Amino acid sequence: MLIATRTLYVRTGAGAEEGFEVRVFKPEQDGSAWRCRYEIDWPRGMRKSFGQGVDGAQAIIIALQKVGAELYTSNYHAKDLLRFEKPGDGYGFPVPKPMRDMLVGGDAVFEGN
């Protein structure tokens, strides 16, 4: 069951942009662990993965951090082609602690950097 979506945008050239969705699904129990699946529907192909934790809450947090990590390590971010609301203001997803120095704009302020 889908629980959240966010549309991000990639600048494709000559000022044009292409939107794509990030989708997060309801956590599901997987044996003694929990998994929270997510999809990033990149313009050049969908990426599917999951966060896993000891309960549903931890699985969601880890899934959101993995989404943030994928966004911040993407070629789109490296080339300054990716945006959520305003260019350079971040994407609204957390990242694991060792990656916080990569955050920009509102993401950096929110994370306390």
Backbone as numpy.savetxt, mean C-alpha at the origin, in Angstrom:
# Nx Ny Nz CAx CAy CAz Cx Cy Cz
-13.97 -11.46 1.42 -14.80 -10.29 1.42 -13.91 -9.04 1.42
-14.16 -8.16 0.50 -13.44 -6.90 0.37 -13.82 -5.97 1.52
-12.83 -5.38 2.19 -13.14 -4.46 3.29 -12.67 -3.03 3.04
-11.73 -2.83 2.09 -11.25 -1.47 1.83 -10.62 -1.39 0.45
-10.77 -0.22 -0.15 -10.10 0.06 -1.43 -9.52 1.47 -1.37
-8.50 1.70 -2.16 -7.95 3.03 -2.34 -7.50 3.12 -3.78
-7.80 4.25 -4.42 -7.35 4.49 -5.78 -6.13 5.40 -5.74
-5.07 4.95 -6.37 -3.84 5.72 -6.54 -3.69 6.02 -8.02
-2.77 6.92 -8.34 -2.60 7.36 -9.72 -1.14 7.34 -10.12
-0.91 6.93 -11.38 0.42 6.93 -11.97 0.42 7.90 -13.13
1.40 8.80 -13.14 1.56 9.71 -14.27 2.16 8.92 -15.43
1.49 8.97 -16.56 1.89 8.13 -17.70 2.59 8.90 -18.80
2.66 10.19 -18.71 3.32 10.98 -19.73 2.42 12.08 -20.24
3.03 13.18 -20.64 2.30 14.34 -21.17 1.17 14.77 -20.25
1.38 14.63 -18.94 0.38 15.07 -17.97 -0.77 14.12 -17.75
-0.81 13.01 -18.47 -1.90 12.04 -18.31 -1.63 11.17 -17.08
-2.72 10.69 -16.47 -2.62 9.80 -15.33 -3.51 8.58 -15.53
-3.10 7.50 -14.90 -3.89 6.27 -14.92 -4.13 5.85 -13.48
-5.39 5.64 -13.13 -5.73 5.20 -11.78 -5.64 3.69 -11.65
-5.32 3.24 -10.45 -5.33 1.81 -10.15 -5.73 1.63 -8.69
-6.27 0.46 -8.37 -6.79 0.20 -7.03 -5.88 -0.66 -6.19
-5.91 -0.36 -4.89 -5.38 -1.24 -3.87 -6.59 -1.78 -3.13
-6.67 -3.09 -2.99 -7.81 -3.73 -2.32 -7.31 -4.56 -1.13
-8.02 -4.43 -0.02 -7.70 -5.19 1.19 -8.92 -6.01 1.56
-8.69 -7.28 1.89 -9.78 -8.21 2.16 -9.85 -8.55 3.65
-10.99 -9.01 4.07 -11.24 -9.40 5.46 -10.27 -10.51 5.87
-9.67 -10.39 7.06 -8.78 -11.46 7.53 -9.52 -12.79 7.67
-8.79 -13.86 7.41 -9.34 -15.22 7.53 -8.39 -16.06 8.35
-8.94 -16.92 9.16 -8.10 -17.82 9.95 -7.49 -18.87 9.04
-6.20 -19.13 9.26 -5.45 -20.10 8.47 -4.68 -20.98 9.46
-5.33 -22.03 9.94 -4.72 -22.85 10.99 -4.69 -22.06 12.28
-3.52 -21.93 12.86 -3.41 -21.16 14.10 -3.11 -19.68 13.85
-2.91 -19.32 12.59 -2.59 -17.93 12.22 -3.78 -17.30 11.48
-3.64 -16.03 11.19 -4.63 -15.29 10.41 -3.94 -14.67 9.21
-4.67 -14.60 8.08 -4.16 -13.98 6.85 -5.10 -12.87 6.41
-4.51 -11.79 5.96 -5.28 -10.69 5.37 -4.73 -10.48 3.96
-5.52 -10.86 2.97 -5.09 -10.76 1.58 -5.21 -9.32 1.09
-4.36 -8.97 0.13 -4.48 -7.67 -0.54 -4.08 -7.82 -2.00
-4.52 -6.85 -2.79 -4.18 -6.80 -4.21 -3.79 -5.36 -4.55
-2.76 -5.24 -5.35 -2.40 -3.95 -5.93 -2.54 -4.14 -7.43
-3.48 -3.45 -8.01 -3.80 -3.61 -9.43 -2.97 -2.64 -10.27
-1.64 -2.82 -10.20 -0.72 -1.94 -10.92 -1.10 -1.82 -12.39
-0.80 -0.71 -13.03 -1.10 -0.58 -14.46 -0.49 -1.67 -15.33
0.64 -2.25 -14.88 1.29 -3.30 -15.69 1.08 -4.69 -15.14
0.07 -4.87 -14.28 -0.22 -6.20 -13.79 -0.54 -6.23 -12.30
-1.43 -7.12 -11.94 -1.86 -7.21 -10.56 -0.85 -7.96 -9.70
-0.69 -7.47 -8.48 0.15 -8.12 -7.47 -0.77 -8.55 -6.34
-0.73 -9.83 -5.99 -1.54 -10.36 -4.90 -0.60 -10.90 -3.82
-0.93 -10.59 -2.57 -0.15 -11.13 -1.47 -1.01 -11.07 -0.21
-0.37 -11.21 0.95 -1.13 -11.20 2.21 -0.20 -10.83 3.36
-0.83 -10.38 4.44 -0.14 -10.22 5.71 -0.62 -11.32 6.63
0.26 -11.83 7.45 -0.12 -12.93 8.35 0.24 -12.54 9.78
-0.67 -12.87 10.72 -0.44 -12.54 12.11 -1.08 -13.53 13.05
-0.93 -13.26 14.33 -1.49 -14.15 15.35 -2.99 -13.97 15.50
-3.51 -12.83 15.03 -4.95 -12.60 15.03 -5.29 -11.70 13.84
-6.57 -11.45 13.66 -7.01 -10.66 12.52 -6.46 -9.25 12.51
-6.38 -8.64 13.69 -5.87 -7.26 13.77 -4.41 -7.18 13.31
-3.58 -8.10 13.80 -2.18 -8.09 13.39 -2.05 -8.39 11.89
-2.87 -9.28 11.37 -2.82 -9.60 9.94 -3.15 -8.37 9.10
-4.14 -7.57 9.53 -4.48 -6.34 8.80 -3.31 -5.37 8.83
-2.73 -5.15 10.01 -1.62 -4.21 10.14 -0.46 -4.62 9.24
-0.13 -5.89 9.25 0.99 -6.37 8.43 0.66 -6.25 6.94
-0.57 -6.55 6.56 -0.96 -6.40 5.15 -0.83 -4.93 4.72
-1.29 -4.00 5.54 -1.20 -2.58 5.20 0.25 -2.13 5.11
1.11 -2.64 6.01 2.53 -2.31 5.94 3.18 -2.87 4.68
2.76 -4.06 4.28 3.31 -4.64 3.05 2.88 -3.83 1.84
1.64 -3.36 1.83 1.18 -2.49 0.73 2.06 -1.24 0.70
2.22 -0.60 1.87 3.06 0.60 1.93 4.46 0.34 1.44
5.04 -0.79 1.84 6.40 -1.14 1.40 6.46 -1.32 -0.11
5.45 -1.96 -0.67 5.45 -2.16 -2.13 5.32 -0.84 -2.87
4.48 0.06 -2.35 4.33 1.37 -3.00 5.63 2.16 -2.94
6.23 2.23 -1.76 7.45 3.03 -1.58 8.67 2.44 -2.26
8.67 1.15 -2.55 9.82 0.54 -3.25 9.55 0.35 -4.75
8.42 0.83 -5.22 8.08 0.67 -6.64 8.88 1.63 -7.51
9.05 1.26 -8.76 9.68 2.15 -9.74 8.85 3.42 -9.92
7.54 3.31 -9.78 6.68 4.48 -9.91 7.02 5.52 -8.84
7.23 5.07 -7.61 7.62 6.01 -6.54 9.02 6.55 -6.81
9.95 5.68 -7.17 11.33 6.10 -7.41 11.42 7.16 -8.50
10.54 7.08 -9.48 10.54 8.04 -10.59 9.58 9.20 -10.35
9.02 9.29 -9.14 8.10 10.36 -8.76 6.87 10.42 -9.68
6.35 9.25 -10.02 5.19 9.16 -10.91 3.91 8.77 -10.17
4.01 8.47 -8.89 2.91 7.90 -8.12 2.33 8.95 -7.18
0.98 8.97 -7.06 0.34 9.86 -6.10 -0.95 9.25 -5.59
-1.38 9.75 -4.41 -2.70 9.44 -3.88 -3.56 10.68 -4.08
-3.54 11.62 -3.16 -4.33 12.84 -3.33 -3.51 13.95 -3.98
-2.36 14.28 -3.37 -1.49 15.33 -3.91 -0.12 14.74 -4.19
0.51 15.12 -5.28 1.87 14.64 -5.55 2.81 14.97 -4.39
3.64 14.00 -4.02 4.64 14.20 -2.98 4.11 14.14 -1.56
2.83 13.79 -1.39 2.24 13.80 -0.05 2.04 12.40 0.52
2.62 11.39 -0.10 2.50 10.03 0.42 1.24 9.34 -0.08
1.04 8.13 0.44 -0.01 7.26 -0.08 -1.01 6.80 0.98
-0.76 7.18 2.24 -1.69 6.85 3.30 -1.61 5.42 3.82
-0.50 4.75 3.55 -0.28 3.40 4.07 0.94 3.42 4.98
0.90 2.67 6.08 2.08 2.58 6.94 3.14 1.71 6.28
4.35 1.81 6.79 5.44 0.93 6.35 6.09 0.35 7.60
6.82 -0.75 7.46 7.57 -1.28 8.61 8.57 -0.24 9.11
8.87 -0.28 10.39 9.73 0.70 11.04 11.05 0.96 10.30
11.77 -0.08 9.83 13.05 0.19 9.15 12.92 1.01 7.86
11.70 1.16 7.33 11.50 1.90 6.08 11.00 3.33 6.30
10.80 3.74 7.52 10.16 5.04 7.78 10.94 6.22 7.22
12.24 6.07 7.02 13.02 7.17 6.44 12.66 7.41 4.97
11.94 6.50 4.34 11.52 6.65 2.94 10.24 7.46 2.80
9.51 7.66 3.89 8.20 8.29 3.82 8.31 9.75 3.38
7.27 10.21 2.66 7.22 11.59 2.18 5.90 12.24 2.61
5.91 13.56 2.61 4.69 14.34 2.84 3.96 13.97 4.12
2.65 13.84 4.00 1.80 13.52 5.14 2.12 12.18 5.78
2.61 11.23 5.01 3.00 9.94 5.58 4.13 10.13 6.59
5.11 10.96 6.27 6.24 11.19 7.16 5.79 11.87 8.44
4.88 12.82 8.34 4.37 13.53 9.52 3.59 12.57 10.40
2.73 11.77 9.80 1.89 10.82 10.55 2.73 9.82 11.30
3.81 9.35 10.69 4.65 8.33 11.32 5.58 8.92 12.37
5.57 10.24 12.52 6.37 10.86 13.57 7.82 11.12 13.19
8.14 11.11 11.90 9.51 11.40 11.47 9.73 12.89 11.33
